[in-house]
Tab-separated table of C-alpha atoms in Angstrom:
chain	number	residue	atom	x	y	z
N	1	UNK	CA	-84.609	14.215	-65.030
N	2	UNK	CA	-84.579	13.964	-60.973
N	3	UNK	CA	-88.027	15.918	-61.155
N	4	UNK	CA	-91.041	15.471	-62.390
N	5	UNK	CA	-91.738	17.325	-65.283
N	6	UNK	CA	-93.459	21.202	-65.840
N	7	UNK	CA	-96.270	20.203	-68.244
N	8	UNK	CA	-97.960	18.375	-66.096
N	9	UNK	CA	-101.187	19.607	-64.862
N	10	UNK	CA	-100.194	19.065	-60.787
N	11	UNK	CA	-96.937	21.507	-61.652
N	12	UNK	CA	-98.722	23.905	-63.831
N	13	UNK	CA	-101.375	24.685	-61.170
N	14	UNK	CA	-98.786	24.600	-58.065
N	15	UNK	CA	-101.329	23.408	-55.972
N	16	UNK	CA	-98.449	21.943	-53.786
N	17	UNK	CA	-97.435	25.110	-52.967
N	18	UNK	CA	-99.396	26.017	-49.684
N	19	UNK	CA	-98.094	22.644	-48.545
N	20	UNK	CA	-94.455	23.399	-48.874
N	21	UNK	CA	-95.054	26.865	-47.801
N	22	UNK	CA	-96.490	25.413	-44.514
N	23	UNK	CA	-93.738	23.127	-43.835
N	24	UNK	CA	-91.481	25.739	-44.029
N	25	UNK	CA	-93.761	28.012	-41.564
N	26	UNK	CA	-94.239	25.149	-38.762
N	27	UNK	CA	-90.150	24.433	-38.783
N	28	UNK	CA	-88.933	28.150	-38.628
N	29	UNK	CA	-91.581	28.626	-35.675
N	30	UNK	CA	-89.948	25.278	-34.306
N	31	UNK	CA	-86.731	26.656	-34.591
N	32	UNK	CA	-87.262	30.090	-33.333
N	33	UNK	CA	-89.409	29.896	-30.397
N	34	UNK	CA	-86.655	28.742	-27.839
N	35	UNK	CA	-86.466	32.317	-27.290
N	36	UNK	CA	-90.071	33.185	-26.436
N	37	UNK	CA	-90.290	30.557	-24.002
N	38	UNK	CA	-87.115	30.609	-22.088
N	39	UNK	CA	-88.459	32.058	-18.736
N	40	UNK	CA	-90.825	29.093	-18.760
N	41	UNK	CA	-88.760	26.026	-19.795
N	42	UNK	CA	-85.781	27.450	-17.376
N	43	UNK	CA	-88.521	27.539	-13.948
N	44	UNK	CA	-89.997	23.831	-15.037
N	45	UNK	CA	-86.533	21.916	-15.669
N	46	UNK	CA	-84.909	23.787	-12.837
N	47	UNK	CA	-82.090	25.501	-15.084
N	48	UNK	CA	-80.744	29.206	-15.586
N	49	UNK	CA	-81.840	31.001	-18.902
N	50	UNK	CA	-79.039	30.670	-20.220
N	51	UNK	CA	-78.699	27.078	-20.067
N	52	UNK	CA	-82.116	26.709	-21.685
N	53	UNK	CA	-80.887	29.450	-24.234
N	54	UNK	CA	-78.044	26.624	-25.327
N	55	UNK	CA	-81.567	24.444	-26.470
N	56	UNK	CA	-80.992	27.405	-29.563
N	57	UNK	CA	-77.473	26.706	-29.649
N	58	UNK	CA	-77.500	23.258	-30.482
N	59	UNK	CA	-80.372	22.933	-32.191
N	60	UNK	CA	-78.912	25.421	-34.946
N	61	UNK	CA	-75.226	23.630	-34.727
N	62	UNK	CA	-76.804	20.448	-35.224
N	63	UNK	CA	-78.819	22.083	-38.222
N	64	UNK	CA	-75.808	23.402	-39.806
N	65	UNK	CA	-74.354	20.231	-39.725
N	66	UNK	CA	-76.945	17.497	-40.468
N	67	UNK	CA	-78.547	19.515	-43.883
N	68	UNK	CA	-75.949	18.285	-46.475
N	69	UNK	CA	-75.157	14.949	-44.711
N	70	UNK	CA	-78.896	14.234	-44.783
N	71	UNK	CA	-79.346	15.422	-48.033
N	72	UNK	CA	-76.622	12.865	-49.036
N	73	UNK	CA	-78.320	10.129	-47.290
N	74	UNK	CA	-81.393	10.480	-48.494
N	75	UNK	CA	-80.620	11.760	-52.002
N	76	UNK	CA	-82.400	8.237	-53.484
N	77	UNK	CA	-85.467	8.599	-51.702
N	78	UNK	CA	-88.527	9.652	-53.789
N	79	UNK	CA	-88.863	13.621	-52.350
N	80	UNK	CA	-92.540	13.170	-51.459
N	81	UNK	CA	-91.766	10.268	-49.863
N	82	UNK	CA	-89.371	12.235	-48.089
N	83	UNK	CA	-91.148	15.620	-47.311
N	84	UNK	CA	-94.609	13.508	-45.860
N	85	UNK	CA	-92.573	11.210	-43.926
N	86	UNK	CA	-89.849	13.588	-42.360
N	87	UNK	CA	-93.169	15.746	-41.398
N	88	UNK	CA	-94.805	13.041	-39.828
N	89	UNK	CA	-91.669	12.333	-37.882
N	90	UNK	CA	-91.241	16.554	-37.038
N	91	UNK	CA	-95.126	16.473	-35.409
N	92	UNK	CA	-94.535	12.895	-33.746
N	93	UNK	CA	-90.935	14.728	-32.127
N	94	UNK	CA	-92.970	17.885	-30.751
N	95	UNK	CA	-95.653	16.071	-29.426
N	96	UNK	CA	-93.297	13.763	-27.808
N	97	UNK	CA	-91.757	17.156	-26.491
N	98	UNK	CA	-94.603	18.226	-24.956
N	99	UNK	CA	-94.348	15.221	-22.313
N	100	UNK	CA	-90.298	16.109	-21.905
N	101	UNK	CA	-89.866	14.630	-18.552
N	102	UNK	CA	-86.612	16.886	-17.999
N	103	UNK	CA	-83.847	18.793	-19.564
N	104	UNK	CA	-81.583	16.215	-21.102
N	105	UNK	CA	-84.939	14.851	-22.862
N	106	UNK	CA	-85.816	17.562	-24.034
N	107	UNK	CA	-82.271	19.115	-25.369
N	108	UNK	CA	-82.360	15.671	-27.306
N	109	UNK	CA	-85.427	15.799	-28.586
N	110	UNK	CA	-85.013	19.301	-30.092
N	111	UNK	CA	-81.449	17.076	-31.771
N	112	UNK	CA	-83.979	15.279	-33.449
N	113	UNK	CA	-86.039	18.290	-34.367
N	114	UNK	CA	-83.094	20.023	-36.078
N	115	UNK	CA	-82.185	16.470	-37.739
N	116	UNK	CA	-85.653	16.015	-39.485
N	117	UNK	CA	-85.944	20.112	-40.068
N	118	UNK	CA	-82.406	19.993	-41.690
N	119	UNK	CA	-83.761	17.358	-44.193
N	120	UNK	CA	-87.394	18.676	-45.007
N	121	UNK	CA	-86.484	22.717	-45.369
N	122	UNK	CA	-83.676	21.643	-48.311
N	123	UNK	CA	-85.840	19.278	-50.121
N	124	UNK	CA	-89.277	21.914	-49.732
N	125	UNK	CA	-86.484	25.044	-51.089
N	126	UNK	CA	-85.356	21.979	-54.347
N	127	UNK	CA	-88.720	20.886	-54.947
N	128	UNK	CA	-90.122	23.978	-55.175
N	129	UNK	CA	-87.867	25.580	-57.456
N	130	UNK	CA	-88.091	22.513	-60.079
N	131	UNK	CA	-91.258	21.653	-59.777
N	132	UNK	CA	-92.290	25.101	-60.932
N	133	UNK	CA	-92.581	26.147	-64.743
N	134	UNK	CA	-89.056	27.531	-65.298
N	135	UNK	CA	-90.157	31.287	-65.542
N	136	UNK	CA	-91.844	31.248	-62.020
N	137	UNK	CA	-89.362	29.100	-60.037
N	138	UNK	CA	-87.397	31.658	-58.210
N	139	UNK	CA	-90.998	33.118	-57.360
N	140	UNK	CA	-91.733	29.272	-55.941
N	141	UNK	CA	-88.832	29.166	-53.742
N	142	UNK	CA	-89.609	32.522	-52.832
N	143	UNK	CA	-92.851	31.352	-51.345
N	144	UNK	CA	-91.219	28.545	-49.790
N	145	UNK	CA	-88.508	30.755	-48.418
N	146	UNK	CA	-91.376	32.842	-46.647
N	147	UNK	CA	-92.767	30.440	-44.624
N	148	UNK	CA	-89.759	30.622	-42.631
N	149	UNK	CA	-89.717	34.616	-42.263
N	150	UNK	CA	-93.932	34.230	-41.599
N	151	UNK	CA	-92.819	32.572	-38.777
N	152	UNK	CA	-91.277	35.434	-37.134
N	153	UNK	CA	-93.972	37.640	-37.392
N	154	UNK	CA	-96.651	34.928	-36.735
N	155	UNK	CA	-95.534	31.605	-35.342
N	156	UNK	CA	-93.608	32.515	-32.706
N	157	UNK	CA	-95.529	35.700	-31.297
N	158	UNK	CA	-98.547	33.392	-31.336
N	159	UNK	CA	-96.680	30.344	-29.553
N	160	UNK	CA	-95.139	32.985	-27.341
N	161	UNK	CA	-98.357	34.162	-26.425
N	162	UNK	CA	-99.933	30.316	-25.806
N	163	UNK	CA	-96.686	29.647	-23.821
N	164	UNK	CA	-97.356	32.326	-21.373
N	165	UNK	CA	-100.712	31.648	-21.033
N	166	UNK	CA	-100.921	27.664	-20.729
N	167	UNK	CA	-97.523	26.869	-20.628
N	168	UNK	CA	-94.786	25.985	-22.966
N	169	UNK	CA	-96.188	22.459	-23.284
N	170	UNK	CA	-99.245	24.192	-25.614
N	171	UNK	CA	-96.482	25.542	-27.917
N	172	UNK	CA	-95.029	22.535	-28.786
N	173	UNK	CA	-98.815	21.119	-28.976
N	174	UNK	CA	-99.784	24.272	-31.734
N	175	UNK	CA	-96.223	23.257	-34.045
N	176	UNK	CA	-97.495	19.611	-34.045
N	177	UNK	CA	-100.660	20.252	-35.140
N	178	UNK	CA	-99.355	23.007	-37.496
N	179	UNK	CA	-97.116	19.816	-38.881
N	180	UNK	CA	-99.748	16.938	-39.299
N	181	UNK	CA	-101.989	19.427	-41.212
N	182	UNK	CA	-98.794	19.678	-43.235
N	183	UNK	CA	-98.430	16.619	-43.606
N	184	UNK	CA	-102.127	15.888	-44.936
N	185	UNK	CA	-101.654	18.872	-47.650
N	186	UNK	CA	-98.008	17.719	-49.184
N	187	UNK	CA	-99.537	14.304	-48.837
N	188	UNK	CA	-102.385	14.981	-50.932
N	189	UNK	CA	-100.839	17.861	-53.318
N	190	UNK	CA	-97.361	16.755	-53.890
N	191	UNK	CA	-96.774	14.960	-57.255
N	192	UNK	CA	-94.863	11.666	-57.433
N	193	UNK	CA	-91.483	13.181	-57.640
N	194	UNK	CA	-88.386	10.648	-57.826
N	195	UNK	CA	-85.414	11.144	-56.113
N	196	UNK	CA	-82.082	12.144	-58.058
N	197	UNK	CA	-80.313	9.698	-60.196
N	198	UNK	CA	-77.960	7.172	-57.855
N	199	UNK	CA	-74.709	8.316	-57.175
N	200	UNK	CA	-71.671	6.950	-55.449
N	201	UNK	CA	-71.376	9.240	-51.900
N	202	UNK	CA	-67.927	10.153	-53.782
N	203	UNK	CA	-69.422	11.625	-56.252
N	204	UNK	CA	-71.810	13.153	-54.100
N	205	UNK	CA	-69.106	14.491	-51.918
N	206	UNK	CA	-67.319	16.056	-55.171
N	207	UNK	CA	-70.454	18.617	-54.752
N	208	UNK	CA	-69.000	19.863	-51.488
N	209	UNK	CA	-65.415	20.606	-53.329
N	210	UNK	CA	-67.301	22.186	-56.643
N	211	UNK	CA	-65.721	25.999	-55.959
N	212	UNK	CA	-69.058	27.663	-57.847
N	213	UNK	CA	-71.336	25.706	-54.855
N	214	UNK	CA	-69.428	26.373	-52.748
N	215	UNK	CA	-68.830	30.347	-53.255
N	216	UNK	CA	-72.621	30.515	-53.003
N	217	UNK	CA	-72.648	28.390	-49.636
N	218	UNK	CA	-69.648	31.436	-48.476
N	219	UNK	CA	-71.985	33.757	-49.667
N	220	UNK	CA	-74.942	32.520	-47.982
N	221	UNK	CA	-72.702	32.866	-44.921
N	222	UNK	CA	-71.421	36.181	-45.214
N	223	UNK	CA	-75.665	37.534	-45.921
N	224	UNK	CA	-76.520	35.427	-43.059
N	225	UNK	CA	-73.823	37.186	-40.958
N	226	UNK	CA	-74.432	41.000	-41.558
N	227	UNK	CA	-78.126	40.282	-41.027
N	228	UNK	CA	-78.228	38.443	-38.743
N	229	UNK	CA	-76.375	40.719	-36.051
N	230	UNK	CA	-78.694	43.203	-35.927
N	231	UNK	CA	-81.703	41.552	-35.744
N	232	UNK	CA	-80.321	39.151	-33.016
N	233	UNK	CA	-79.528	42.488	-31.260
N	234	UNK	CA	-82.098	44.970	-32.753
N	235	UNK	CA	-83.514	46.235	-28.909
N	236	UNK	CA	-79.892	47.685	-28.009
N	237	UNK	CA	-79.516	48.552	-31.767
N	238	UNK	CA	-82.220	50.738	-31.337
N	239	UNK	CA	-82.415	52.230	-27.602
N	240	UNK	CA	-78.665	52.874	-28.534
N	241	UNK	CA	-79.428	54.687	-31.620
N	242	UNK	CA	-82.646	56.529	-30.823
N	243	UNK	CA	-83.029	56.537	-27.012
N	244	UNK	CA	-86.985	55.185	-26.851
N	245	UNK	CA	-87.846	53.223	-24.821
N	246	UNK	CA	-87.795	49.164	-24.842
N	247	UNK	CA	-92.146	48.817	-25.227
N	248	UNK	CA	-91.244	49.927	-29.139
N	249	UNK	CA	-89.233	46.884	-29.512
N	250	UNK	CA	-91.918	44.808	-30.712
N	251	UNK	CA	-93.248	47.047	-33.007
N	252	UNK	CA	-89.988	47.480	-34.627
N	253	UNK	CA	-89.445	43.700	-34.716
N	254	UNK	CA	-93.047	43.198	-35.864
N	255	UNK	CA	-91.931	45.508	-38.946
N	256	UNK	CA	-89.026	44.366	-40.106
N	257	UNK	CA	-90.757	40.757	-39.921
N	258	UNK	CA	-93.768	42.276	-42.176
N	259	UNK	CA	-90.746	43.929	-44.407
N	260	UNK	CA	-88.857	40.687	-44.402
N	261	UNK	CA	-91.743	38.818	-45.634
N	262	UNK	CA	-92.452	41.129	-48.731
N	263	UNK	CA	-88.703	40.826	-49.837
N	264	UNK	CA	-88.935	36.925	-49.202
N	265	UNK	CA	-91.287	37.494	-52.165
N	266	UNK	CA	-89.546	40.138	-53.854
N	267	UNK	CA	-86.121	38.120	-54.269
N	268	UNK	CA	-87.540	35.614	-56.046
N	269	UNK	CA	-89.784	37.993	-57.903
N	270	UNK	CA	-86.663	39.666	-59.013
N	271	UNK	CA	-84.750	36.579	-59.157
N	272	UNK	CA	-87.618	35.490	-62.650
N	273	UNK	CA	-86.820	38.753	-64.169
N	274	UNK	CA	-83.111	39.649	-63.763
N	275	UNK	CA	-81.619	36.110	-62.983
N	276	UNK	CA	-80.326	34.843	-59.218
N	277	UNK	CA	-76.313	37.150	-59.951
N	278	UNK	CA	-78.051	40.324	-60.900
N	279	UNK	CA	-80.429	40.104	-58.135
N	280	UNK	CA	-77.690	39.012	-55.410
N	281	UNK	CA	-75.715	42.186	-56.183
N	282	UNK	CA	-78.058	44.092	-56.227
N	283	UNK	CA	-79.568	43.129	-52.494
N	284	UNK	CA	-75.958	43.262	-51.050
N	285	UNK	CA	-75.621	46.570	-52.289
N	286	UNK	CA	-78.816	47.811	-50.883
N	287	UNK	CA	-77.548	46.079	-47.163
N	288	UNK	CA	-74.545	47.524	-47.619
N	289	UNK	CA	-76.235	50.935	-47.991
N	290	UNK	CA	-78.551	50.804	-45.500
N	291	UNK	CA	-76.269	48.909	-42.711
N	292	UNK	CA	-73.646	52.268	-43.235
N	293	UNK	CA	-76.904	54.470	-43.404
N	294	UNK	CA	-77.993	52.765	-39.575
N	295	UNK	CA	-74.435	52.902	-38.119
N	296	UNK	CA	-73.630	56.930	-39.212
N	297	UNK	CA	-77.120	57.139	-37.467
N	298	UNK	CA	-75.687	57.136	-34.271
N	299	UNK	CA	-72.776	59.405	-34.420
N	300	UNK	CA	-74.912	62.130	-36.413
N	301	UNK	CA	-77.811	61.974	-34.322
N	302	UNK	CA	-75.534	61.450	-30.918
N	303	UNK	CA	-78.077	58.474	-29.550
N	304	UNK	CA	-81.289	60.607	-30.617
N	305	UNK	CA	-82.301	59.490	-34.435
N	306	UNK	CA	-85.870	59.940	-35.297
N	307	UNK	CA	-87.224	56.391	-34.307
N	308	UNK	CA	-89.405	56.656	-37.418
N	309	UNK	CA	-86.519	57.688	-39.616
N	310	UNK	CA	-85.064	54.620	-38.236
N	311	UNK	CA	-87.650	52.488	-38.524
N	312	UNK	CA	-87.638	53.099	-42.456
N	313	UNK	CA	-84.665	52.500	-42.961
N	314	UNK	CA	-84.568	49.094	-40.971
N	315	UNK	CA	-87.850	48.486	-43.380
N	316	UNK	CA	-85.463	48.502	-46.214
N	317	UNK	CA	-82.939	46.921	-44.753
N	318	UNK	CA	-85.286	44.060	-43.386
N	319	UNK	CA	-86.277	43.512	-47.157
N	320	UNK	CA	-83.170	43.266	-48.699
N	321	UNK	CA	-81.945	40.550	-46.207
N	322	UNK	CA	-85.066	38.751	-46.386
N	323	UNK	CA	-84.554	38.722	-50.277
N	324	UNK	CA	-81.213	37.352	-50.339
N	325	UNK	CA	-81.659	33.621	-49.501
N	326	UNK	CA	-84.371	33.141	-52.627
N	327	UNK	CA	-81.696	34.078	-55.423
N	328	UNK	CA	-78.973	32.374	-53.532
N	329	UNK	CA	-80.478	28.999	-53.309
N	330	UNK	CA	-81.596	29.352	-57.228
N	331	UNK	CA	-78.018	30.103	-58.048
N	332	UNK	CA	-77.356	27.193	-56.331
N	333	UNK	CA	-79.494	24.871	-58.003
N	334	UNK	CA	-78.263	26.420	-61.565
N	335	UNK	CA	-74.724	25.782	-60.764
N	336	UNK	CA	-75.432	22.519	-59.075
N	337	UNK	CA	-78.361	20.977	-61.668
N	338	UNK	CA	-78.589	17.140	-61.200
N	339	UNK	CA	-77.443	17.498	-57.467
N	340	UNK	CA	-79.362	21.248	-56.475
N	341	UNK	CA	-81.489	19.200	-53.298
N	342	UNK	CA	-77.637	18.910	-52.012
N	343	UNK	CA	-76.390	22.392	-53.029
N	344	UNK	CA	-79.687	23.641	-51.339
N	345	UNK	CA	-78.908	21.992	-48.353
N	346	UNK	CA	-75.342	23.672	-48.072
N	347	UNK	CA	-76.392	26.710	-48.104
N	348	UNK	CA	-78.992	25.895	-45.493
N	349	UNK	CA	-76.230	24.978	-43.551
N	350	UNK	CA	-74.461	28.069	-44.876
N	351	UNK	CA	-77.357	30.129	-43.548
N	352	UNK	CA	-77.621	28.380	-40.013
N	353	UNK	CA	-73.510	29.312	-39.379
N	354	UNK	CA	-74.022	32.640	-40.227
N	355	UNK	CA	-76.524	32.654	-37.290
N	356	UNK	CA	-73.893	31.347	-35.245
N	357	UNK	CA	-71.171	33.768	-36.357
N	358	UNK	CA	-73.657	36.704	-35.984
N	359	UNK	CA	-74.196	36.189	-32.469
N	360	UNK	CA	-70.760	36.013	-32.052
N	361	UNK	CA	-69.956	38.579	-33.808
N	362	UNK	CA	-72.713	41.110	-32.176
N	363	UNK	CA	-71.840	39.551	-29.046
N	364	UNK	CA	-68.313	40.831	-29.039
N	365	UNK	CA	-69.057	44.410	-30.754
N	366	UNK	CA	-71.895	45.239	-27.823
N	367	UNK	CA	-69.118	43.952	-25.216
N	368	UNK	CA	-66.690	46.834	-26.516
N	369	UNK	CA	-69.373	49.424	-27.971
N	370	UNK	CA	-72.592	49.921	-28.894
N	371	UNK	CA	-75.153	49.639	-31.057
N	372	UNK	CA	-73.319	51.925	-33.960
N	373	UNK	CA	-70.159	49.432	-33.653
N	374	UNK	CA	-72.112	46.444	-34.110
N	375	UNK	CA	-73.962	48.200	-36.932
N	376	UNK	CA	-70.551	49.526	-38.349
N	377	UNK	CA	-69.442	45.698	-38.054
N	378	UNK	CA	-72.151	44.177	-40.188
N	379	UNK	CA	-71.663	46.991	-42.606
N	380	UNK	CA	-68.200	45.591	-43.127
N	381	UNK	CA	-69.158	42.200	-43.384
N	382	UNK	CA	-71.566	42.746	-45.739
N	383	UNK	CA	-69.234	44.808	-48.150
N	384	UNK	CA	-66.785	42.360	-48.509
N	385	UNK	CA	-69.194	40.259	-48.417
N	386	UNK	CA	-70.230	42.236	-52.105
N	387	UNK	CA	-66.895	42.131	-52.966
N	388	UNK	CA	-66.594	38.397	-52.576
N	389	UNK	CA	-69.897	37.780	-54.487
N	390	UNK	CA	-68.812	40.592	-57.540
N	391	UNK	CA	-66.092	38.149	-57.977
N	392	UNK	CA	-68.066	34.970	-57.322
N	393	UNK	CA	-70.252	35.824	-59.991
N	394	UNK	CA	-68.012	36.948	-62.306
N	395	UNK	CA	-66.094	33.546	-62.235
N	396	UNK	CA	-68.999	31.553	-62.209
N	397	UNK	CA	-72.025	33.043	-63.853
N	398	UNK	CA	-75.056	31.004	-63.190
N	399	UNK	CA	-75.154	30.441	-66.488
N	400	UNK	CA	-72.518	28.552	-66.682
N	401	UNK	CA	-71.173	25.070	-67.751
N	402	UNK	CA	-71.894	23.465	-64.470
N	403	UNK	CA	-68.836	21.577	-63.776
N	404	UNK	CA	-67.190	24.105	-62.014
C-alpha cells in the first residue's frame, strides 16, 4: 500500500490532523491576501493596483499548472518527507518576501510560493484522506479542506489588518511564522508515510487521460466556476440586488466565510455517510437552487431585496460551495486508488482554473449587466454543470473498477 496503514495507533488517534489542517490555513491565507494588501504593495514598488493585482494572477496560473506536474515529480518521495520539507521551504519563501527589494522580486518569489503551495495542499488533501480509518476519511479531508476556507474568514482579515497597520512586510512575517509552527507539528505528528509505488512518468501521465479522473477534475472546474463568480464579485452582487450600502460588505463576506467553513465540514461529513456521488449531486443541486433563488432576487425585488433575506440565502449557498471540493477530491482518490496524491492534485489545479474562469466570467457579465446577470450566469454554469456530473457519475460510479 502507498500509505501507511489504519490500525496503527498514530492513524487511529489523528493526531496529525491539526498539522495538516494548519498547512492548509497558512497557504490559503498566502494565496489570498494579495488582495488585502494591494494599496500597500502598489505605493512601495511604485506600480498601479492593478499591476500588483496580476501578483494574484500568476500566482494562481502558476498553481493551476505546477499541482499535477509536481505531484508527478515528487510522487517517490516519502509524503512526510515531503509535507515538512515543502513547509520549511513555504516559511523560508515569505520571509525572504518580506525583504522583496522590488516588484520583479517579489512577483517571483510569490512563483515560488505557488510552486511549493501547489505541492503541499495535494499531498495534505491525499494524506489525509488515507491516513484516516476508512469510515472517517471524507470527514479528514474535510478538515483539511477547511483550513483553506478558515483562511478567509481569519487569515487574511487578520494579515489585512497587520498590513495596514505595520505594513505589508508584517503579513508576510505572520504566514511564515504561521508555516514553521507548521512545520514543527507535521514534523512531530506525521507518521512515516512512503511515497506511492515507482512508476514510469508514462504511466503516470496515463492518469491525466483516465476519463473517470478526469470528469471529476471538469467537475471541480465547473463548482469552482459558479462559485467562484459571486464571491469574487459579492459587493456589486449585493448593492445591485439590495441597494445597502458598501460598510455591509464585510459582514456579508464574514458570513458566507463562517457558512463556508461549516459546509467544508459538512461535505465530508456527508461524504462518510452517503458516499462522495450522492453527496456531489446533491450540493450542485442545492447551488443550483440557490444561485436561481439570488438572480430572480433582483428582478422581483427591482434592486430592493431584504438584505437579510439575502444574506440567508447566500448562507446556504456559501455552504454548499464550500462542501463541494471534500467529496470531489474523495471521488477522486476512489477512482484514482494507487495514484489519488496525483488525481488530488488535478483537481487542485481544476479548482485554481475555475478561479480564473470565474473572474472572467463575472468580469464580462458586470461589463454588460449587473449583479442579477452575473448571478443568472453562474446559475447556468452550475446546472450544466449538474448535468455533466449526473452523467459523470452515472458512467463512473466511485465504486467502480478503477481502470476507467
Amino acid at each position: 500500500m502507498p500509505l501507511s496503514p489504519h490500525s496503527t495507533a498514530t492513524t487511529a488517534s489523528m493526531r496529525w490532523l491539526p498539522g495538516l489542517l494548519l498547512a492548509t490555513f497558512v497557504i490559503g491565507t498566502d494565496d489570498f491576501i494579495i488582495a488585502g494588501i494591494l494599496p500597500e504593495l502598489a505605493v512601495d514598488f511604485d506600480v498601479t493596483e492593478a499591476a500588483a493585482g496580476q501578483l494574484v494572477t500568476v500566482f494562481s496560473l502558476v498553481y493551476a499548472v505546477a499541482a499535477p506536474v509536481m505531484a508527478l515529480l515528487t510522487a517517490r518521495l516519502s509524503r512526510r518527507k515531503l509535507i515538512v520539507g515543502g513547509l520549511t521551504v513555504f516559511a523560508l519563501v515569505n520571509a525572504a518576501t518580506v525583504f522583496a527589494p522590488s516588484y520583479a522580486a517579489l512577483m517571483a518569489l510569490r512563483v515560488a510560493a505557488a510552486l511549493v503551495g501547489a505541492t503541499i495542499t495535494p499531498a495534505a488533501f491525499a494524506t489525509a484522506g488515507s491516513l484516516a480509518p476508512p469510515e472517517r476519511s471524507g470527514r479528514a479531508i474535510g478538515v483539511v479542506a477547511a483550513g483553506l476556507t478558515v483562511s478567509l474568514i481569519v487569515g487574511v482579515p487578520v494579515g489585512s489588518w497587520l498590513g495596514e497597520l505595520f505594513g505589508w512586510q508584517s503579513t508576510f512575517a505572520l504566514v511564515a511564522t504561521l508555516t514553521g509552527a507548521a512545520v514543527i507539528i507535521t514534523g512531530t505528528t506525521l507518521p512515516a508515510i512512503p511515497g506511492p509505488p515507482a512508476t514510469g512518468l508514462r504511466e503516470r501521465l496515463t492518469l491525466l487521460r483516465r476519463p473517470s479522473v478526469l470528469s471529476c477534475v471538469v467537475g471541480t472546474v465547473i463548482g469552482a466556476t459558479a462559485g467562484f463568480m459571486p464571491y469574487t464579485f459579492i459587493a456589486p452582487v449585493v448593492t445591485d440586488l439590495t441597494g445597502v450600502e458598501r460598510t455591509l460588505i464585510p459582514v456579508t463576506i464574514g458570513v458566507i466565510g463562517v457558512a463556508g467553513a461549516i459546509g467544508t465540514v459538512a461535505g465530508g461529513r456527508l461524504n462518510d455517510r452517503w458516499g462522495p456521488d450522492r453527496t456531489i449531486l446533491t450540493l450542485m443541486a442545492v447551488m443550483a437552487t440557490t444561485t436561481v433563488l439570488l438572480a430572480l432576487a433582483g428582478p422581483l425585488f427591482g434592486g430592493n431585496a431584504p438584505y437579510w433575506l439575502l444574506l440567508t440565502v447566500l448562507a446556504v449557498w456559501g455552504a454548499a460551495v464550500w462542501a463541494y471540493n471534500p467529496p470531489m477530491n474523495a471521488r477522486a482518490l476512489r477512482l484514482a486508488a494507487e495514484a489519488g496524491t496525483e488525481a488530488v492534485a488535478l483537481n487542485t489545479s481544476g479548482l485554481y482554473i475555475g478561479i480564473a474562469v470565474a473572474g472572467a466570467l463575472g468580469g464580462a457579465a458586470l461589463t454588460t449587466g449587473n449583479g442579477a446577470l452575473l448571478l443568472a450566469v453562474s446559475g447556468t454554469v452550475v446546472i450544466l454543470g449538474l448535468v455533466f456530473m449526473t452523467w459523470a457519475i452515472r458512467r463512473f460510479p466511485s465504486s467502480a473498477p478503477l481502470n476507467q
